[in-house]
Structures are given as structure tokens and as C-alpha cells.
Amino acid sequence: MSFSPLLKCFIEQAPIPVMAQALLERVLSPKWLDEYFARTADKQYTRDLLFSSLFDLMSLTVTNVFPTVGNAYKASKVDIGVSLTSVYNKLNGLEPGVMEALIEETSLEFNRMIESLNGEQVKPWLPGYPITIVDGNCIEATHRRLKVLRQSDGAPLPGKTLVFYSPESELITDLVPCEDGHAQERSLLAQVREKVKPNYLYVMDRNFCVLSHLKGIAEQGGYFACRVHQRFSYEILSEPEWQGETETGDLYEQWVMLKGEDDNPIKCRLISLHLYKPTRNGATKLLLITNLPETAANAEFIAYLYQKRWSIETMFQHIESYLHSEINTLGYPRAALFGFSIAIIAYNVLSVIKSALKSVYGVEKIENEVSGYYIAGEIGRTHEGMNIAVPKEDWKIFQRMSEHEFIKTLKELAANIELKKYKKQKRTPKKPGVKPVRRISHKHVSTARLLQLAKSSP
């Protein structure tokens, strides 16, 4: 398919920003976003301000094109056609379910693209058992712009999320948003279980080690590999048997039974890793429990999988460093959660771009040499000028392409990239320093709870 002369110019000079815009045009076009909002929103409705306009404003802020939503609004004021107050009112009222479903639906499309791009290059970690890492993320404390926060001495938390991350595709596939920044992760486990898929393996930390939660996953046909909480109880069925050595310690395995109030006990494997070196918290033994069959994965692989759970922490760090994911000027919980949700979508777009690069240059080269930080930086720097120069109509060519044509175009764009522009800056190991004496931290407060209290007060 032929591109317009202006678009061709950017394809030659800035292929990565073109790839990012093409993905947004393909998966998140304004028409699709507005139709999606109409069928997903429960109480909110569209009057003058379109959901696609809100998405664009937040995208411009998250990708560092503009520092705040207010700045992004000023640049698009004529096109939006409503006041800034109306924009904030709609942001503050967005339902968490809208954000949740947006991540889930778009990640399916991004995943299909990654599978087409990867081909046979990337093998599944555990054939037959897609892996999902589940972990929580507390959104950064905000400024005290809301009246209910001005007299508070605690850092106001606008919300938290439980994130579902696929380390194989490097996509965030789902989200449980929570407006209460003080909520315990365990209070959200019922919502996690609603998202369990048969044959999927869920790798989780000890905060998720709750009997009803683990049994719920198993009863829905899912599998778990979870670190055991200190107070977690089980019935021992066999003595520990030595399974071998790892780089960090000796592995043992034994059979245990999980029982609850019902009559459906679950037979599981308890894997204990006796560490050669204690953790920074002083632990000398790490316990993992799983209902995966022995034929699927041995104790050593389960321990390896749990170690890879830290890839979700790396992902959170990348979202924070590549993008403006936690906008501390957005005090209302729903607005802050929407900002974080858009950052997740931007991260998924970067994952598709990296997959396109891997399909051309190889997995190892891209993983070891290419910096996502520089990729995100170029997208942010180029976006505004590119969209001023290239008419909106010219981008619709990516919507009209067949799936095969679009994947082929992504590969052609990737082949046109000068990789050395995005080369990682490798650093020497840090010299150990003297740890400073830590001060007693200030307490936090939940913005959602303070707003609720203000509503109920006379």
C-alpha cells in the first residue's frame, strides 16, 4: 500500500514513532474508543466530551509530550470543545470497570500481533500452561490539591492496582483497579479469581497465599505457584525429599494437603529452598506451594519461575522510568487510576515495537542492546510535530490494512531503524556505600476514604 509523501518522510526518518502511532490507529482508533465506552460504561455517558478525547489527553501526558493534563488540554482546546473543568469532571468520574476492560481487550489484540511477529523465535516457558505473574502496585502519593487533603499530614494515596503480567509476551494482560489506596491486596482476591483462566499458571507472592484464594484458582481449572505465608496451614502427607542444588540453595519437595471448610481438599507440592545466604530480611528458607503436576514442572523449574516473578518489578520500574505513569497532580482516585491504565497501554505498545525489532534483529540482540527508555523518549519528542505535519486521514491507511499486511509493515519499519540510536548505556557495578540512617516514615492516608468521609459529614 502506498503512503502519503509526508508520512513517507517520517517512515524514513522516525520509524519508531510511526510504529507507535500505527499501533494506536490500528487498535485504539477514536471511533473504536467511543464505541467501546458506549458499551462498557455503566453510569457515565457521552454528551459533548468524547472518551477518545480523554484518552488522547491522557496519552499525551503519560508519554511525556506534555507535563500535565492541563497543558495537553491547552494544545487541543479547539478540537475538544469543552472547558477544562468539564475534562476534569469526566476524568474524576471514570468508572474503574472501563479501565479494567480496556486493558483486557486491547492486550488480546497486542498479543495476537506479538505471536505473529515472534513466529518460532520465542518458545513458551511451560508448554500448555501460559504463565501470568500477579502483583500489586500502589500509585504514587499526590499533591494536596483537594480540600479534604489540605490539613492532612500523611501522604495521600489515590489508589492501587493488582496487575496481571505475561513474562513471555511482556504484556500486561489485565488489571484490578482499586480506589482505596489503603486497601489490603487480600481484599481484592475475589476480583482476581474472577479473571482466572483454565490451565493458566499464576505466580504470586506470599500476600496472595490465602487458602480460599488458592483453592478458588484450582477449582476454576487454574494452577498456582505461590510463596507460602508464615501463618499458612496445610496437612503434611510425606517427608521432604532432596531434589538437587541450585545457585542459591538446596531444594526439597514434599506432598501436602490443603483443606478448607468444604469437602474438596487439594493435594499440592511444597517446595522448600534452603538458602546458602540469608535474604536481606534474614530468611534462610523459602517455601513455595504449587498444584502443578510433577510431569509439567519439577521443583527446580518451579523455583526458577518464582525467581522470574521479579520480572514484574522490572516492568513496574520500566513504566515509571519510560513514562509519566503516576501523575501526582491528579488527586481524585479515578483520574489517577485512568492515568496509570493509559501508561499500561503505552507500555504494551512498546512491547509490540520490541517484538517487531526482535523479529528482524533477533531476540538476544534486542534484549541485551536496545533501551526501551530511548525508544519511549523518541516517541515523546516526535509525537506532536509528527501529528501536526501528517494529516489524520493519512494514518487511516493502517486501519484498512489486512492483518498480514500490517504485520509485514511493522517488520519493514523495524528493518529501517538505526539500532545504535537506542543502544543501552552499560554501567560498571556500583561501589558499595554506607547506608544512611533511615528516619521514621510519615503515615499515609487514603484519598478515597477522606472523600467518602467528607460526603457523609454534615
CSV table of C-alpha atoms in Angstrom, one decimal:
chain,number,residue,atom,x,y,z
A,1,MET,CA,0.0,0.0,0.0
A,2,SER,CA,1.2,3.5,-0.8
A,3,PHE,CA,1.8,6.1,1.9
A,4,SER,CA,1.4,9.9,1.6
A,5,PRO,CA,4.6,11.9,0.9
A,6,LEU,CA,4.6,13.4,4.4
A,7,LEU,CA,4.1,10.0,6.1
A,8,LYS,CA,6.9,8.5,3.9
A,9,CYS,CA,9.2,11.2,5.2
A,10,PHE,CA,8.6,10.2,8.9
A,11,ILE,CA,8.8,6.5,7.9
A,12,GLU,CA,12.3,7.2,6.7
A,13,GLN,CA,13.5,9.5,9.4
A,14,ALA,CA,11.5,8.3,12.5
A,15,PRO,CA,10.2,4.8,12.0
A,16,ILE,CA,9.6,4.0,15.7
A,17,PRO,CA,7.2,6.9,16.4
A,18,VAL,CA,5.4,5.9,13.2
A,19,MET,CA,5.1,2.3,14.5
A,20,ALA,CA,3.7,3.6,17.8
A,21,GLN,CA,1.1,5.8,16.0
A,22,ALA,CA,0.2,3.0,13.6
A,23,LEU,CA,-0.5,0.6,16.6
A,24,LEU,CA,-2.7,3.2,18.3
A,25,GLU,CA,-4.5,3.8,15.0
A,26,ARG,CA,-5.0,0.1,14.4
A,27,VAL,CA,-6.1,-0.9,17.9
A,28,LEU,CA,-7.3,2.3,19.6
A,29,SER,CA,-8.8,4.4,16.9
A,30,PRO,CA,-11.1,7.3,18.1
A,31,LYS,CA,-14.1,5.5,16.6
A,32,TRP,CA,-13.3,2.3,18.4
A,33,LEU,CA,-12.7,4.1,21.7
A,34,ASP,CA,-16.0,5.9,21.6
A,35,GLU,CA,-17.9,2.7,20.7
A,36,TYR,CA,-16.1,0.8,23.4
A,37,PHE,CA,-17.0,3.5,26.0
A,38,ALA,CA,-20.7,3.4,25.0
A,39,ARG,CA,-20.9,-0.4,25.6
A,40,THR,CA,-18.7,-0.5,28.7
A,41,ALA,CA,-19.6,2.5,30.8
A,42,ASP,CA,-22.4,1.8,33.3
A,43,LYS,CA,-23.3,5.3,34.7
A,44,GLN,CA,-21.3,7.7,32.6
A,45,TYR,CA,-22.4,8.7,29.2
A,46,THR,CA,-21.1,10.9,26.3
A,47,ARG,CA,-22.6,14.3,25.9
A,48,ASP,CA,-20.1,16.8,24.5
A,49,LEU,CA,-16.8,15.3,25.5
A,50,LEU,CA,-15.8,12.1,23.8
A,51,PHE,CA,-14.0,9.3,25.6
A,52,SER,CA,-11.4,9.3,22.7
A,53,SER,CA,-10.6,12.9,23.5
A,54,LEU,CA,-9.9,12.0,27.1
A,55,PHE,CA,-7.8,9.1,26.0
A,56,ASP,CA,-5.7,11.4,23.7
A,57,LEU,CA,-5.2,14.0,26.5
A,58,MET,CA,-4.0,11.4,29.0
A,59,SER,CA,-1.8,9.6,26.3
A,60,LEU,CA,-0.1,12.9,25.6
A,61,THR,CA,0.6,13.4,29.3
A,62,VAL,CA,1.7,9.8,30.0
A,63,THR,CA,4.1,9.7,27.1
A,64,ASN,CA,5.7,13.0,28.2
A,65,VAL,CA,4.6,15.0,25.2
A,66,PHE,CA,3.1,17.4,27.8
A,67,PRO,CA,3.9,17.6,31.5
A,68,THR,CA,0.3,17.8,32.8
A,69,VAL,CA,-3.3,17.2,31.6
A,70,GLY,CA,-3.9,20.9,31.7
A,71,ASN,CA,-1.0,21.6,29.3
A,72,ALA,CA,-2.3,18.9,26.9
A,73,TYR,CA,-5.8,20.4,27.1
A,74,LYS,CA,-4.5,23.9,26.1
A,75,ALA,CA,-2.8,22.4,23.0
A,76,SER,CA,-6.1,20.6,22.0
A,77,LYS,CA,-8.7,23.1,23.3
A,78,VAL,CA,-10.2,24.0,20.0
A,79,ASP,CA,-10.7,20.3,19.0
A,80,ILE,CA,-12.1,19.2,22.3
A,81,GLY,CA,-14.7,22.0,22.5
A,82,VAL,CA,-15.4,21.9,26.3
A,83,SER,CA,-14.0,23.6,29.3
A,84,LEU,CA,-11.0,22.2,31.4
A,85,THR,CA,-13.5,21.8,34.3
A,86,SER,CA,-15.6,19.5,32.1
A,87,VAL,CA,-12.5,17.5,31.3
A,88,TYR,CA,-11.5,17.0,34.9
A,89,ASN,CA,-15.1,16.2,35.9
A,90,LYS,CA,-15.2,13.4,33.4
A,91,LEU,CA,-11.8,12.2,34.4
A,92,ASN,CA,-12.8,12.1,38.0
A,93,GLY,CA,-15.9,10.1,37.3
A,94,LEU,CA,-14.5,7.4,35.0
A,95,GLU,CA,-15.6,4.0,36.3
A,96,PRO,CA,-12.8,1.5,37.2
A,97,GLY,CA,-14.6,-1.1,35.1
A,98,VAL,CA,-14.0,0.9,32.0
A,99,MET,CA,-10.2,1.0,32.6
A,100,GLU,CA,-10.2,-2.7,33.5
A,101,ALA,CA,-11.9,-3.9,30.3
A,102,LEU,CA,-9.8,-1.5,28.2
A,103,ILE,CA,-6.6,-3.2,29.3
A,104,GLU,CA,-8.0,-6.7,28.8
A,105,GLU,CA,-9.5,-6.1,25.3
A,106,THR,CA,-6.5,-4.3,23.9
A,107,SER,CA,-4.0,-6.7,25.3
A,108,LEU,CA,-5.7,-9.5,23.4
A,109,GLU,CA,-5.1,-7.7,20.1
A,110,PHE,CA,-1.5,-6.8,21.0
A,111,ASN,CA,-0.8,-10.4,22.0
A,112,ARG,CA,-2.0,-11.6,18.6
A,113,MET,CA,0.4,-9.2,16.9
A,114,ILE,CA,3.3,-10.4,19.1
A,115,GLU,CA,2.5,-14.0,18.3
A,116,SER,CA,2.5,-13.2,14.6
A,117,LEU,CA,5.8,-11.2,14.9
A,118,ASN,CA,7.6,-13.8,17.0
A,119,GLY,CA,6.8,-16.8,15.0
A,120,GLU,CA,9.0,-19.7,16.1
A,121,GLN,CA,11.6,-17.4,17.7
A,122,VAL,CA,10.1,-17.3,21.2
A,123,LYS,CA,9.3,-20.7,22.8
A,124,PRO,CA,6.7,-20.9,25.6
A,125,TRP,CA,8.3,-21.2,29.1
A,126,LEU,CA,6.0,-24.1,30.1
A,127,PRO,CA,4.1,-25.6,27.1
A,128,GLY,CA,0.4,-26.0,27.8
A,129,TYR,CA,0.5,-23.6,30.8
A,130,PRO,CA,0.6,-19.9,29.9
A,131,ILE,CA,2.3,-18.0,32.8
A,132,THR,CA,0.8,-15.0,34.5
A,133,ILE,CA,2.5,-13.1,37.3
A,134,VAL,CA,0.1,-11.3,39.6
A,135,ASP,CA,1.3,-8.4,41.9
A,136,GLY,CA,0.2,-5.2,43.4
A,137,ASN,CA,1.2,-1.6,42.7
A,138,CYS,CA,0.4,1.4,44.9
A,139,ILE,CA,0.1,4.6,42.9
A,140,GLU,CA,2.4,7.4,44.0
A,141,ALA,CA,1.1,9.9,46.6
A,142,THR,CA,-0.4,13.0,45.0
A,143,HIS,CA,-0.3,16.8,45.7
A,144,ARG,CA,-2.8,18.1,48.3
A,145,ARG,CA,-4.9,20.0,45.9
A,146,LEU,CA,-8.2,18.5,47.1
A,147,LYS,CA,-9.8,20.3,50.0
A,148,VAL,CA,-10.0,17.1,52.1
A,149,LEU,CA,-6.3,16.7,51.8
A,150,ARG,CA,-5.0,20.1,52.7
A,151,GLN,CA,-5.0,19.6,56.5
A,152,SER,CA,-3.7,16.0,56.3
A,153,ASP,CA,-0.1,15.4,57.4
A,154,GLY,CA,0.0,12.0,55.6
A,155,ALA,CA,0.9,11.3,52.0
A,156,PRO,CA,-2.4,11.0,50.1
A,157,LEU,CA,-2.6,7.7,48.1
A,158,PRO,CA,-5.1,7.9,45.2
A,159,GLY,CA,-5.4,4.2,44.7
A,160,LYS,CA,-3.7,0.9,44.0
A,161,THR,CA,-3.9,-1.9,41.3
A,162,LEU,CA,-3.3,-5.6,41.0
A,163,VAL,CA,-1.6,-6.2,37.7
A,164,PHE,CA,-1.6,-9.4,35.6
A,165,TYR,CA,1.7,-9.6,33.6
A,166,SER,CA,2.7,-12.2,31.0
A,167,PRO,CA,6.5,-12.5,31.1
A,168,GLU,CA,6.5,-14.5,27.9
A,169,SER,CA,4.9,-11.8,25.8
A,170,GLU,CA,6.0,-8.9,28.1
A,171,LEU,CA,2.4,-7.6,28.1
A,172,ILE,CA,0.2,-6.5,30.9
A,173,THR,CA,-2.9,-8.5,30.2
A,174,ASP,CA,-5.4,-7.5,32.9
A,175,LEU,CA,-5.9,-5.2,35.9
A,176,VAL,CA,-7.8,-5.0,39.1
A,177,PRO,CA,-8.1,-1.2,40.0
A,178,CYS,CA,-8.9,-0.1,43.5
A,179,GLU,CA,-9.8,3.5,44.5
A,180,ASP,CA,-8.8,2.9,48.2
A,181,GLY,CA,-5.0,3.5,48.4
A,182,HIS,CA,-5.0,1.8,51.9
A,183,ALA,CA,-6.8,-1.4,50.8
A,184,GLN,CA,-5.0,-4.7,51.5
A,185,GLU,CA,-4.2,-6.8,48.5
A,186,ARG,CA,-6.1,-9.6,50.1
A,187,SER,CA,-9.3,-7.6,50.0
A,188,LEU,CA,-9.1,-7.8,46.1
A,189,LEU,CA,-8.5,-11.5,45.8
A,190,ALA,CA,-12.1,-12.3,44.9
A,191,GLN,CA,-11.8,-10.0,41.8
A,192,VAL,CA,-8.5,-11.8,40.9
A,193,ARG,CA,-10.3,-15.2,41.0
A,194,GLU,CA,-12.9,-13.8,38.6
A,195,LYS,CA,-10.2,-13.5,36.0
A,196,VAL,CA,-8.7,-17.0,36.4
A,197,LYS,CA,-8.4,-19.0,33.1
A,198,PRO,CA,-8.2,-22.8,32.9
A,199,ASN,CA,-4.7,-24.2,32.5
A,200,TYR,CA,-3.0,-20.8,33.2
A,201,LEU,CA,-0.3,-20.8,35.9
A,202,TYR,CA,-0.4,-17.9,38.3
A,203,VAL,CA,2.8,-17.0,40.0
A,204,MET,CA,2.3,-15.0,43.2
A,205,ASP,CA,4.0,-13.7,46.3
A,206,ARG,CA,3.0,-14.6,49.8
A,207,ASN,CA,0.4,-11.7,50.1
A,208,PHE,CA,-1.7,-13.9,47.8
A,209,CYS,CA,-1.2,-17.1,49.9
A,210,VAL,CA,-4.7,-17.4,51.2
A,211,LEU,CA,-6.4,-20.8,51.4
A,212,SER,CA,-9.7,-19.7,49.8
A,213,HIS,CA,-7.8,-18.0,47.0
A,214,LEU,CA,-5.6,-20.9,46.1
A,215,LYS,CA,-8.5,-23.3,46.3
A,216,GLY,CA,-10.6,-21.0,44.1
A,217,ILE,CA,-7.9,-20.9,41.4
A,218,ALA,CA,-7.7,-24.7,41.4
A,219,GLU,CA,-11.5,-25.1,41.3
A,220,GLN,CA,-11.6,-23.0,38.2
A,221,GLY,CA,-9.1,-25.2,36.4
A,222,GLY,CA,-6.1,-22.9,37.0
A,223,TYR,CA,-2.7,-23.6,38.6
A,224,PHE,CA,-0.7,-21.6,41.1
A,225,ALA,CA,2.9,-21.3,42.2
A,226,CYS,CA,2.9,-19.2,45.3
A,227,ARG,CA,5.3,-18.3,48.1
A,228,VAL,CA,4.0,-19.6,51.4
A,229,HIS,CA,3.0,-17.2,54.1
A,230,GLN,CA,4.3,-17.8,57.6
A,231,ARG,CA,0.9,-18.4,59.1
A,232,PHE,CA,-0.4,-20.6,56.2
A,233,SER,CA,-1.6,-24.0,57.3
A,234,TYR,CA,-1.6,-27.4,55.5
A,235,GLU,CA,-1.5,-31.1,56.3
A,236,ILE,CA,1.8,-32.8,55.7
A,237,LEU,CA,1.5,-36.1,53.7
A,238,SER,CA,5.1,-37.0,53.1
A,239,GLU,CA,8.6,-36.3,54.3
A,240,PRO,CA,10.8,-33.8,52.4
A,241,GLU,CA,12.9,-35.3,49.7
A,242,TRP,CA,16.1,-33.7,48.3
A,243,GLN,CA,15.7,-32.6,44.7
A,244,GLY,CA,19.1,-31.2,44.0
A,245,GLU,CA,21.1,-28.0,44.2
A,246,THR,CA,20.5,-24.6,42.7
A,247,GLU,CA,22.7,-21.5,42.6
A,248,THR,CA,21.1,-20.2,45.7
A,249,GLY,CA,20.5,-23.3,47.8
A,250,ASP,CA,19.3,-26.9,48.3
A,251,LEU,CA,15.9,-27.9,47.0
A,252,TYR,CA,13.5,-30.2,48.8
A,253,GLU,CA,10.0,-31.3,47.9
A,254,GLN,CA,7.1,-33.0,49.8
A,255,TRP,CA,3.4,-33.6,49.4
A,256,VAL,CA,0.8,-31.6,51.4
A,257,MET,CA,-2.9,-31.3,51.5
A,258,LEU,CA,-4.9,-28.0,51.5
A,259,LYS,CA,-8.2,-28.3,53.4
A,260,GLY,CA,-10.9,-25.8,53.9
A,261,GLU,CA,-14.4,-25.8,55.2
A,262,ASP,CA,-15.7,-27.7,52.2
A,263,ASP,CA,-15.0,-31.3,51.3
A,264,ASN,CA,-12.7,-30.6,48.4
A,265,PRO,CA,-9.1,-30.9,49.6
A,266,ILE,CA,-6.3,-30.2,47.1
A,267,LYS,CA,-3.1,-32.2,47.0
A,268,CYS,CA,-0.1,-30.0,46.4
A,269,ARG,CA,3.7,-30.0,46.3
A,270,LEU,CA,5.5,-27.9,48.9
A,271,ILE,CA,8.9,-26.9,47.6
A,272,SER,CA,11.5,-25.6,50.1
A,273,LEU,CA,14.7,-23.8,49.1
A,274,HIS,CA,17.3,-23.9,51.9
A,275,LEU,CA,19.3,-20.8,51.1
A,276,TYR,CA,23.1,-20.7,51.2
A,277,LYS,CA,22.9,-17.0,52.0
A,278,PRO,CA,20.1,-15.4,54.1
A,279,THR,CA,17.8,-12.8,52.4
A,280,ARG,CA,18.1,-9.2,53.5
A,281,ASN,CA,15.1,-9.9,55.8
A,282,GLY,CA,17.1,-12.7,57.5
A,283,ALA,CA,15.1,-15.6,56.0
A,284,THR,CA,17.1,-18.8,55.4
A,285,LYS,CA,14.4,-20.9,53.8
A,286,LEU,CA,11.9,-20.1,51.1
A,287,LEU,CA,8.7,-22.2,50.8
A,288,LEU,CA,6.7,-22.4,47.6
A,289,ILE,CA,3.4,-24.3,47.1
A,290,THR,CA,2.0,-25.4,43.7
A,291,ASN,CA,-0.7,-27.6,42.3
A,292,LEU,CA,1.1,-28.1,39.0
A,293,PRO,CA,1.5,-31.8,38.2
A,294,GLU,CA,5.0,-33.3,38.5
A,295,THR,CA,5.0,-34.1,34.8
A,296,ALA,CA,4.6,-30.4,34.0
A,297,ALA,CA,7.4,-29.0,36.0
A,298,ASN,CA,9.9,-30.2,38.6
A,299,ALA,CA,10.9,-28.5,41.8
A,300,GLU,CA,13.9,-26.7,40.2
A,301,PHE,CA,11.7,-25.2,37.5
A,302,ILE,CA,9.1,-24.0,40.0
A,303,ALA,CA,11.8,-22.3,42.0
A,304,TYR,CA,13.1,-20.7,38.8
A,305,LEU,CA,9.6,-19.5,37.9
A,306,TYR,CA,9.2,-17.8,41.3
A,307,GLN,CA,12.6,-16.2,40.8
A,308,LYS,CA,11.3,-14.8,37.5
A,309,ARG,CA,8.5,-13.2,39.4
A,310,TRP,CA,10.8,-10.3,39.8
A,311,SER,CA,10.4,-9.5,36.1
A,312,ILE,CA,7.1,-7.8,37.1
A,313,GLU,CA,9.1,-5.5,39.4
A,314,THR,CA,11.3,-4.7,36.5
A,315,MET,CA,8.2,-4.0,34.4
A,316,PHE,CA,6.9,-1.5,37.1
A,317,GLN,CA,10.3,0.2,37.1
A,318,HIS,CA,10.2,0.5,33.3
A,319,ILE,CA,6.7,2.0,33.3
A,320,GLU,CA,7.9,4.5,35.9
A,321,SER,CA,11.1,5.5,34.1
A,322,TYR,CA,9.9,5.3,30.5
A,323,LEU,CA,6.6,7.0,31.1
A,324,HIS,CA,4.8,9.6,33.3
A,325,SER,CA,2.7,6.7,34.7
A,326,GLU,CA,1.8,8.2,38.1
A,327,ILE,CA,0.6,11.8,37.6
A,328,ASN,CA,0.8,13.3,41.1
A,329,THR,CA,-1.3,16.3,40.1
A,330,LEU,CA,-4.4,14.1,39.7
A,331,GLY,CA,-5.8,13.8,43.2
A,332,TYR,CA,-9.0,12.1,42.6
A,333,PRO,CA,-8.6,8.3,42.6
A,334,ARG,CA,-10.4,7.5,39.4
A,335,ALA,CA,-8.4,10.1,37.4
A,336,ALA,CA,-5.1,8.7,38.8
A,337,LEU,CA,-6.2,5.1,38.0
A,338,PHE,CA,-7.1,6.1,34.5
A,339,GLY,CA,-3.6,7.7,34.0
A,340,PHE,CA,-1.9,4.5,35.2
A,341,SER,CA,-4.1,2.5,32.9
A,342,ILE,CA,-3.1,4.6,29.9
A,343,ALA,CA,0.5,4.1,30.9
A,344,ILE,CA,0.0,0.3,30.9
A,345,ILE,CA,-1.4,0.6,27.3
A,346,ALA,CA,1.6,2.7,26.3
A,347,TYR,CA,3.9,0.0,27.8
A,348,ASN,CA,2.1,-2.7,25.8
A,349,VAL,CA,2.6,-0.6,22.6
A,350,LEU,CA,6.4,-0.5,23.4
A,351,SER,CA,6.3,-4.3,23.9
A,352,VAL,CA,4.9,-4.8,20.4
A,353,ILE,CA,7.5,-2.5,19.0
A,354,LYS,CA,10.2,-4.5,20.7
A,355,SER,CA,8.7,-7.7,19.3
A,356,ALA,CA,8.9,-6.2,15.8
A,357,LEU,CA,12.6,-5.4,16.4
A,358,LYS,CA,13.2,-8.9,17.7
A,359,SER,CA,11.6,-10.4,14.6
A,360,VAL,CA,14.1,-8.6,12.4
A,361,TYR,CA,17.3,-8.4,14.5
A,362,GLY,CA,16.9,-11.4,16.9
A,363,VAL,CA,15.7,-11.7,20.4
A,364,GLU,CA,19.1,-11.7,22.1
A,365,LYS,CA,20.4,-8.6,20.4
A,366,ILE,CA,17.3,-6.5,21.3
A,367,GLU,CA,17.1,-7.8,24.9
A,368,ASN,CA,20.8,-7.1,25.5
A,369,GLU,CA,21.5,-3.9,23.5
A,370,VAL,CA,18.3,-1.9,23.0
A,371,SER,CA,17.0,0.5,25.6
A,372,GLY,CA,13.2,1.0,26.0
A,373,TYR,CA,14.0,4.3,27.7
A,374,TYR,CA,15.4,5.8,24.4
A,375,ILE,CA,12.6,4.3,22.4
A,376,ALA,CA,10.0,5.9,24.6
A,377,GLY,CA,11.9,9.2,24.6
A,378,GLU,CA,11.9,9.5,20.8
A,379,ILE,CA,8.2,8.8,20.7
A,380,GLY,CA,7.5,11.6,23.2
A,381,ARG,CA,9.8,14.1,21.4
A,382,THR,CA,8.4,13.3,17.9
A,383,HIS,CA,4.7,12.8,18.5
A,384,GLU,CA,3.4,16.4,18.5
A,385,GLY,CA,5.4,17.5,15.4
A,386,MET,CA,4.6,14.3,13.5
A,387,ASN,CA,0.9,14.7,14.1
A,388,ILE,CA,0.9,18.4,13.1
A,389,ALA,CA,2.7,17.5,9.9
A,390,VAL,CA,0.8,14.4,8.9
A,391,PRO,CA,-3.0,14.8,8.3
A,392,LYS,CA,-5.2,12.5,10.4
A,393,GLU,CA,-6.6,11.0,7.2
A,394,ASP,CA,-3.2,9.7,6.2
A,395,TRP,CA,-3.0,7.5,9.4
A,396,LYS,CA,-6.2,5.6,8.5
A,397,ILE,CA,-4.2,3.5,6.0
A,398,PHE,CA,-3.2,1.4,9.0
A,399,GLN,CA,-6.8,0.6,9.8
A,400,ARG,CA,-7.5,-0.5,6.2
A,401,MET,CA,-4.6,-3.0,6.1
A,402,SER,CA,-5.2,-6.7,6.5
A,403,GLU,CA,-3.6,-8.4,9.5
A,404,HIS,CA,-0.9,-9.9,7.3
A,405,GLU,CA,-0.2,-6.5,5.6
A,406,PHE,CA,0.0,-4.8,9.0
A,407,ILE,CA,2.5,-7.3,10.5
A,408,LYS,CA,4.6,-7.1,7.3
A,409,THR,CA,4.6,-3.2,7.6
A,410,LEU,CA,5.7,-3.4,11.2
A,411,LYS,CA,8.7,-5.6,10.2
A,412,GLU,CA,9.6,-3.3,7.3
A,413,LEU,CA,9.5,-0.3,9.7
A,414,ALA,CA,11.7,-2.2,12.2
A,415,ALA,CA,14.2,-3.0,9.4
A,416,ASN,CA,14.5,0.7,8.7
A,417,ILE,CA,15.6,1.5,12.3
A,418,GLU,CA,19.2,2.6,13.1
A,419,LEU,CA,19.7,0.5,16.3
A,420,LYS,CA,22.7,2.4,17.6
A,421,LYS,CA,20.4,5.3,18.4
A,422,TYR,CA,18.8,3.2,21.1
A,423,LYS,CA,21.8,1.4,22.4
A,424,LYS,CA,21.9,0.7,26.1
A,425,GLN,CA,24.5,2.6,28.2
A,426,LYS,CA,26.1,-0.2,30.2
A,427,ARG,CA,27.5,0.8,33.5
A,428,THR,CA,30.1,-0.6,35.8
A,429,PRO,CA,28.8,-2.2,39.0
A,430,LYS,CA,28.1,0.3,41.8
A,431,LYS,CA,30.6,0.5,44.6
A,432,PRO,CA,29.1,-0.4,48.0
A,433,GLY,CA,28.3,2.6,50.0
A,434,VAL,CA,27.4,3.3,53.6
A,435,LYS,CA,23.7,3.0,54.2
A,436,PRO,CA,22.2,6.2,55.6
A,437,VAL,CA,20.2,6.1,58.9
A,438,ARG,CA,16.5,5.9,58.0
A,439,ARG,CA,14.1,8.3,59.5
A,440,ILE,CA,10.7,7.2,60.7
A,441,SER,CA,8.4,7.5,57.7
A,442,HIS,CA,5.3,9.6,57.8
A,443,LYS,CA,2.0,7.7,57.7
A,444,HIS,CA,-0.1,7.5,54.6
A,445,VAL,CA,-3.8,8.4,54.1
A,446,SER,CA,-6.3,7.1,51.6
A,447,THR,CA,-7.8,9.8,49.4
A,448,ALA,CA,-10.9,7.7,48.6
A,449,ARG,CA,-11.6,7.3,52.4
A,450,LEU,CA,-11.2,11.1,53.0
A,451,LEU,CA,-13.6,11.9,50.1
A,452,GLN,CA,-16.1,9.4,51.4
A,453,LEU,CA,-15.8,10.9,54.9
A,454,ALA,CA,-16.3,14.4,53.6
A,455,LYS,CA,-19.5,13.3,51.7
A,456,SER,CA,-21.0,11.7,54.8
A,457,SER,CA,-20.2,14.7,57.1
A,458,PRO,CA,-23.0,17.2,57.6
